[in-house]
Short mmCIF file of C-alpha atoms in Angstrom, two decimals:
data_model
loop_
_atom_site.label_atom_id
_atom_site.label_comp_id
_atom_site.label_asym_id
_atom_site.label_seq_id
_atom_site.Cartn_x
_atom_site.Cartn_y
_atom_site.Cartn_z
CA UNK A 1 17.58 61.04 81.13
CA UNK A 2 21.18 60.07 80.95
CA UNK A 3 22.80 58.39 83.33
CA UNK A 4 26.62 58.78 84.33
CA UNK A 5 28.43 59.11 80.92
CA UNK A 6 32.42 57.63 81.01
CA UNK A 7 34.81 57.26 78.80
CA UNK A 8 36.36 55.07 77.35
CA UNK A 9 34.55 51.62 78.42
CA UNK A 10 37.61 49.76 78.50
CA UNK A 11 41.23 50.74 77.93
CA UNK A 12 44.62 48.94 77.43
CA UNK A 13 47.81 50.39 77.68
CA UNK A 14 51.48 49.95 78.59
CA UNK A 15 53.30 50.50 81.28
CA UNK A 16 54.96 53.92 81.71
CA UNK A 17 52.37 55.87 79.60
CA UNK A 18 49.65 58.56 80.31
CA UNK A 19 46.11 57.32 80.81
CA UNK A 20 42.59 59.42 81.18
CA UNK A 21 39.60 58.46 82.35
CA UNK A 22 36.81 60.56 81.92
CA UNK A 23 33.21 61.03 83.59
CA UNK A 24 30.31 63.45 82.36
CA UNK A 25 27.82 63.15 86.23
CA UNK A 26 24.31 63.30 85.71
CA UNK A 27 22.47 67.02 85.11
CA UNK A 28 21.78 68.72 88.70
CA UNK A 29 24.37 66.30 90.69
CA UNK A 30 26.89 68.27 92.73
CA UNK A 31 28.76 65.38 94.25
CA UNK A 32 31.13 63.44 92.11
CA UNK A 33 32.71 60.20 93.30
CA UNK A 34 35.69 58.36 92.26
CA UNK A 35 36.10 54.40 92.83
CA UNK A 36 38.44 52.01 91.63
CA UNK A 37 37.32 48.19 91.92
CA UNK A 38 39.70 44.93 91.90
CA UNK A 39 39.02 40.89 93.15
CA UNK A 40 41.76 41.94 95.82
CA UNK A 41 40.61 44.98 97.38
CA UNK A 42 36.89 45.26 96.28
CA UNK A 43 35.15 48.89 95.44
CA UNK A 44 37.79 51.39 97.19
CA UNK A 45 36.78 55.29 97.29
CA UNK A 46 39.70 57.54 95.55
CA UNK A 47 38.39 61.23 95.65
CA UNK A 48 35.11 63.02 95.35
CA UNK A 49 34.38 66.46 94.67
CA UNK A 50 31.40 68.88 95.93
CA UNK A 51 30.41 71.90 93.72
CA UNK A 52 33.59 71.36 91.87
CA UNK A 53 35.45 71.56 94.51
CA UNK A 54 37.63 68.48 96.24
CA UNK A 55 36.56 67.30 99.66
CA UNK A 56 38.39 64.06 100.28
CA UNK A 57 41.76 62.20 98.07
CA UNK A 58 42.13 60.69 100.77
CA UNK A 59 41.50 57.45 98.82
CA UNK A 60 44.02 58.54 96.11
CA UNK A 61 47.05 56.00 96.20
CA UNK A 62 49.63 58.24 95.24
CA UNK A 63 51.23 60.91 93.62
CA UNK A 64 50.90 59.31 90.40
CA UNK A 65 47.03 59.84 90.79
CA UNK A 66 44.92 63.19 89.86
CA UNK A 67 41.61 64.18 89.30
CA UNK A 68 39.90 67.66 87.83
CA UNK A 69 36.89 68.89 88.08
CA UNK A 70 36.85 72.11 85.95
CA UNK A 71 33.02 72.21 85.47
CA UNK A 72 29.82 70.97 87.23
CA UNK A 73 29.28 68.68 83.74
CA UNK A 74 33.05 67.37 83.49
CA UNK A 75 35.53 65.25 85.70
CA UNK A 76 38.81 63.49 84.91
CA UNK A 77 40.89 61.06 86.61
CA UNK A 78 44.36 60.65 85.46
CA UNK A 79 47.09 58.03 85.80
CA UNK A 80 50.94 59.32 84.98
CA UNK A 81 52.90 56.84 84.60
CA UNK A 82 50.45 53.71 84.61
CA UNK A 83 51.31 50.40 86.50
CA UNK A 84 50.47 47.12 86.03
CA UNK A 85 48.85 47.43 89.54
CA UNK A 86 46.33 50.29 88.48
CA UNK A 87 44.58 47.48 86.14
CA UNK A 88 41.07 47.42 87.40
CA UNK A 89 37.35 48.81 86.87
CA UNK A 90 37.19 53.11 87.42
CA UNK A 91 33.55 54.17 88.52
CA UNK A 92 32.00 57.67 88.06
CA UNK A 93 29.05 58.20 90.46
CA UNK A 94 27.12 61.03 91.15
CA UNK A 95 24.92 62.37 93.75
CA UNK A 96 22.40 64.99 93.68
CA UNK A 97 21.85 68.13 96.50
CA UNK A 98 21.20 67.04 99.51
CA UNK A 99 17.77 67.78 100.85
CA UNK A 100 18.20 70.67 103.66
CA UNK A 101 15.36 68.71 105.70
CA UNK A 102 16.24 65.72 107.95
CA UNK A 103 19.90 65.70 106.29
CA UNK A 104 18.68 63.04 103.00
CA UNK A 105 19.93 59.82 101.98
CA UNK A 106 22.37 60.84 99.80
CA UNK A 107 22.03 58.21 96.84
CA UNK A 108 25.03 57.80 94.13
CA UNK A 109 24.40 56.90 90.71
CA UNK A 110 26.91 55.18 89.15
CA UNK A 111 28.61 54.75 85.84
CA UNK A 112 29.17 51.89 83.85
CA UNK A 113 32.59 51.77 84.62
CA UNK A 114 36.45 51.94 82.54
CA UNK A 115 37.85 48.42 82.52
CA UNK A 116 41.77 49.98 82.69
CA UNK A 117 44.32 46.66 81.77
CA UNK A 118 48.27 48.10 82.42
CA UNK A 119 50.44 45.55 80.18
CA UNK B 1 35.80 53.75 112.35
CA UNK B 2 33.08 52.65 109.77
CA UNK B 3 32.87 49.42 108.21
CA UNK B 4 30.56 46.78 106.99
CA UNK B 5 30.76 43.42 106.93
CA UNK B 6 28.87 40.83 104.34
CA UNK B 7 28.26 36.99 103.93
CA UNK B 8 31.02 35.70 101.93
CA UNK B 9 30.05 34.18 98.53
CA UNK B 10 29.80 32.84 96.28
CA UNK B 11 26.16 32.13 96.58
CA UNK B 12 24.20 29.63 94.67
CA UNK B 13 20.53 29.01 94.83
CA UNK B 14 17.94 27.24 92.98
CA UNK B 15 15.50 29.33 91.26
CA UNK B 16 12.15 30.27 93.88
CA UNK B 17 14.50 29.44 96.53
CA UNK B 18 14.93 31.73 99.63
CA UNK B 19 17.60 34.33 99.87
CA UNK B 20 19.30 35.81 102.85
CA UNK B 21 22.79 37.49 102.64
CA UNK B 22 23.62 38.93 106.06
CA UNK B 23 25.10 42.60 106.45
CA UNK B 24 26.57 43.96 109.68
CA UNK B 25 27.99 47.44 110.10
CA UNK B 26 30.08 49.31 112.41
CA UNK B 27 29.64 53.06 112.96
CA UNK B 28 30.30 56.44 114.57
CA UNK B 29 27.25 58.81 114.24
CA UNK B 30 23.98 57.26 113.03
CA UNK B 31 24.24 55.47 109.74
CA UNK B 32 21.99 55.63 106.16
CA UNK B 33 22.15 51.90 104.86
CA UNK B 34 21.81 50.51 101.32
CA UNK B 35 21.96 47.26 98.82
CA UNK B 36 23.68 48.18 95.52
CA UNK B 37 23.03 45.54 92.63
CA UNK B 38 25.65 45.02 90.41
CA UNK B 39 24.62 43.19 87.09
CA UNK B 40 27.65 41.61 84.91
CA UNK B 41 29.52 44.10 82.76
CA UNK B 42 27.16 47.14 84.85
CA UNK B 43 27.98 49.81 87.24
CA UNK B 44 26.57 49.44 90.69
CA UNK B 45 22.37 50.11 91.26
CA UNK B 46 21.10 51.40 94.26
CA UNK B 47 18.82 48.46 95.32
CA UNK B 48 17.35 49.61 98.44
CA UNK B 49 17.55 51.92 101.43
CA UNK B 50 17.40 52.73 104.74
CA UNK B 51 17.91 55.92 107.19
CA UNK B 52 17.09 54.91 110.24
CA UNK B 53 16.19 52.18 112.98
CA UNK B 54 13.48 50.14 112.14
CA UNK B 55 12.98 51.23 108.65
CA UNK B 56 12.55 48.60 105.93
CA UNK B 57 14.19 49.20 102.26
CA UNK B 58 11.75 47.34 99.27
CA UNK B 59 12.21 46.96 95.64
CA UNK B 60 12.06 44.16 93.52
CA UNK B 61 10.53 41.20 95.75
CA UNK B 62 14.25 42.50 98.44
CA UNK B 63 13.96 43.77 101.18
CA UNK B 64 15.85 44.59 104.03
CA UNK B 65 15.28 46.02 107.65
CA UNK B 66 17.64 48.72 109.19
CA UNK B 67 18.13 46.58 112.91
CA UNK B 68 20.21 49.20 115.37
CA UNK B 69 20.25 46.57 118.41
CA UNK B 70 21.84 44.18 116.17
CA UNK B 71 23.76 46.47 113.30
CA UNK B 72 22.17 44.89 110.70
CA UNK B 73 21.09 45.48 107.56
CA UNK B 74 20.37 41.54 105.81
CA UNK B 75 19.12 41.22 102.36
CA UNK B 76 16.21 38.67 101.55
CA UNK B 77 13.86 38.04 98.99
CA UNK B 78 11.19 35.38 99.01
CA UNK B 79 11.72 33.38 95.64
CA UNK B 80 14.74 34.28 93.45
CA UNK B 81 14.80 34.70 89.72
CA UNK B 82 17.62 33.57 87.18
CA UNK B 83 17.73 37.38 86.74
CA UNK B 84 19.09 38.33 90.20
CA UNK B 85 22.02 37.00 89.89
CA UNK B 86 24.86 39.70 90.06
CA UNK B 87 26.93 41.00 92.82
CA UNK B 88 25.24 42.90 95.99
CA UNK B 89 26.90 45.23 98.11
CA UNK B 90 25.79 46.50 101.66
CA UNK B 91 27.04 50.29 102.64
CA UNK B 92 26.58 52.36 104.66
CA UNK B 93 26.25 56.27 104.74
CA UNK B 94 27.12 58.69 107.87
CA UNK B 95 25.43 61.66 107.63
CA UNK B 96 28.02 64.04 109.10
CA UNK B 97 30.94 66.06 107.51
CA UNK B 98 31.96 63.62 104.24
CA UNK B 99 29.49 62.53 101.85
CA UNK B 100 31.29 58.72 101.89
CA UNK B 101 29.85 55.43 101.39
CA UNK B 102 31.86 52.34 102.54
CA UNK B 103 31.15 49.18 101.53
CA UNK B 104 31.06 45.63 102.07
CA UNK B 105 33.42 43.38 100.11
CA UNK B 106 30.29 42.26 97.94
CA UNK B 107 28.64 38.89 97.47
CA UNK B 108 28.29 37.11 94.45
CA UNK B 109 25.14 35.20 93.73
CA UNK B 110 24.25 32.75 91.42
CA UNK B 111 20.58 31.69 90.63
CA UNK B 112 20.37 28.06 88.60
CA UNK B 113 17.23 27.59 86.47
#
């Protein structure tokens, strides 16, 4: 089976311009996670979504910032404008139902990760 | 608030040497805890797990047992390979409302042949 699917593995761009970042969760997951990783701040939790549906940006630094989820197959996480300061690794996990007995243990699957570098 | 705390690295051991990398946590409500694995160049892997007291996460030669008097969760393993060295995180899940794992700041280790 395949695992979390992103896109692109690593991405450079300028300052001032539009980036995407793009996750495909694994089949039968209904919780998708969004984490952004630097040396200075280590794995930090931006958003995640249940059933489609966002339960917590709380994480999100600011405006500049969105995510989608339009399908159960399809997330995106978008930058507008970029910074120099958004330069880090993006993560895509997933999580599957939880079980309705004893409340589960909830394990995320992660992607391999966007390397995003903001000249 | 939730939080967990790791052993700084960088680590480096000899290989078949002993590994410990301590874990403490601070929570509301009654935590899940896990080691993530992260390889170079990789996305995090779940290591091992925990959901409650006394339990004891395996996999690989780790292992790690869920302590509630002491909010602990260490890592060890017994005799270290070249091929664990990576980055592991300790988190921790609560089970109520948010689905969120927060984790520790992540230790690096470093296993010389």
């Amino acid at each position: 089976d395949a695992g979390v699917i992103q896109s692109p593995r690593h991405e450079v761009t300028e300052m001032g311009q539009e980036v995407t970042l793009r996750c495909k969760p694994i089949s039968g997951h209904n919780s998708l996670f969004w984490y952004r990783q630097t040396m200075m701040r280590g794995l930090e939790l931006l958003i995640y979504f249940n059933n489609n549906v966002p339960i917590d940006d709380s994480g999100m630094p600011e405006d500049r910032f969105s995510a989608k989820m339009p399908n159960a197959s399809f997330s995106t996480l978008k930058i507008q404008p970029s910074e120099p300061r958004d330069s880090a690794v993006y993560f895509c996990a997933s999580s599957p139902p939880r079980r309705l007995a004893g409340g589960g243990t909830d394990t995320q699957y992660f992607g391999p990760g966007t390397r995003l570098t903001v000249l | 608030g939730n939080s967990v705390t790791q052993m700084e690295g960088p680590v480096t051991l000899s290989e078949e040497a002993f590994l410990t990398i301590n874990c403490t946590y601070t929570a509301t409500g009654y935590p899940s805890l896990f080691w993530y694995v992260q390889y170079p160049g990789e996305g995090l892997q779940l290591l091992l797990k925990a959901t409650k007291a006394d339990d004891k996460g395996s996999n690989k030669g780790f292992e790690a047992t869920y302590r509630k008097e002491t909010t602990s969760f260490h890592l060890e393993k017994g005799s270290v390979q070249v091929s664990d060295s990576a980055v592991y995180f300790c988190a921790l899940l609560v089970i109520q409302g948010a689905q969120k794992l927060v984790f520790g700041q992540g230790t690096r280790l470093t296993i010389n042949p």
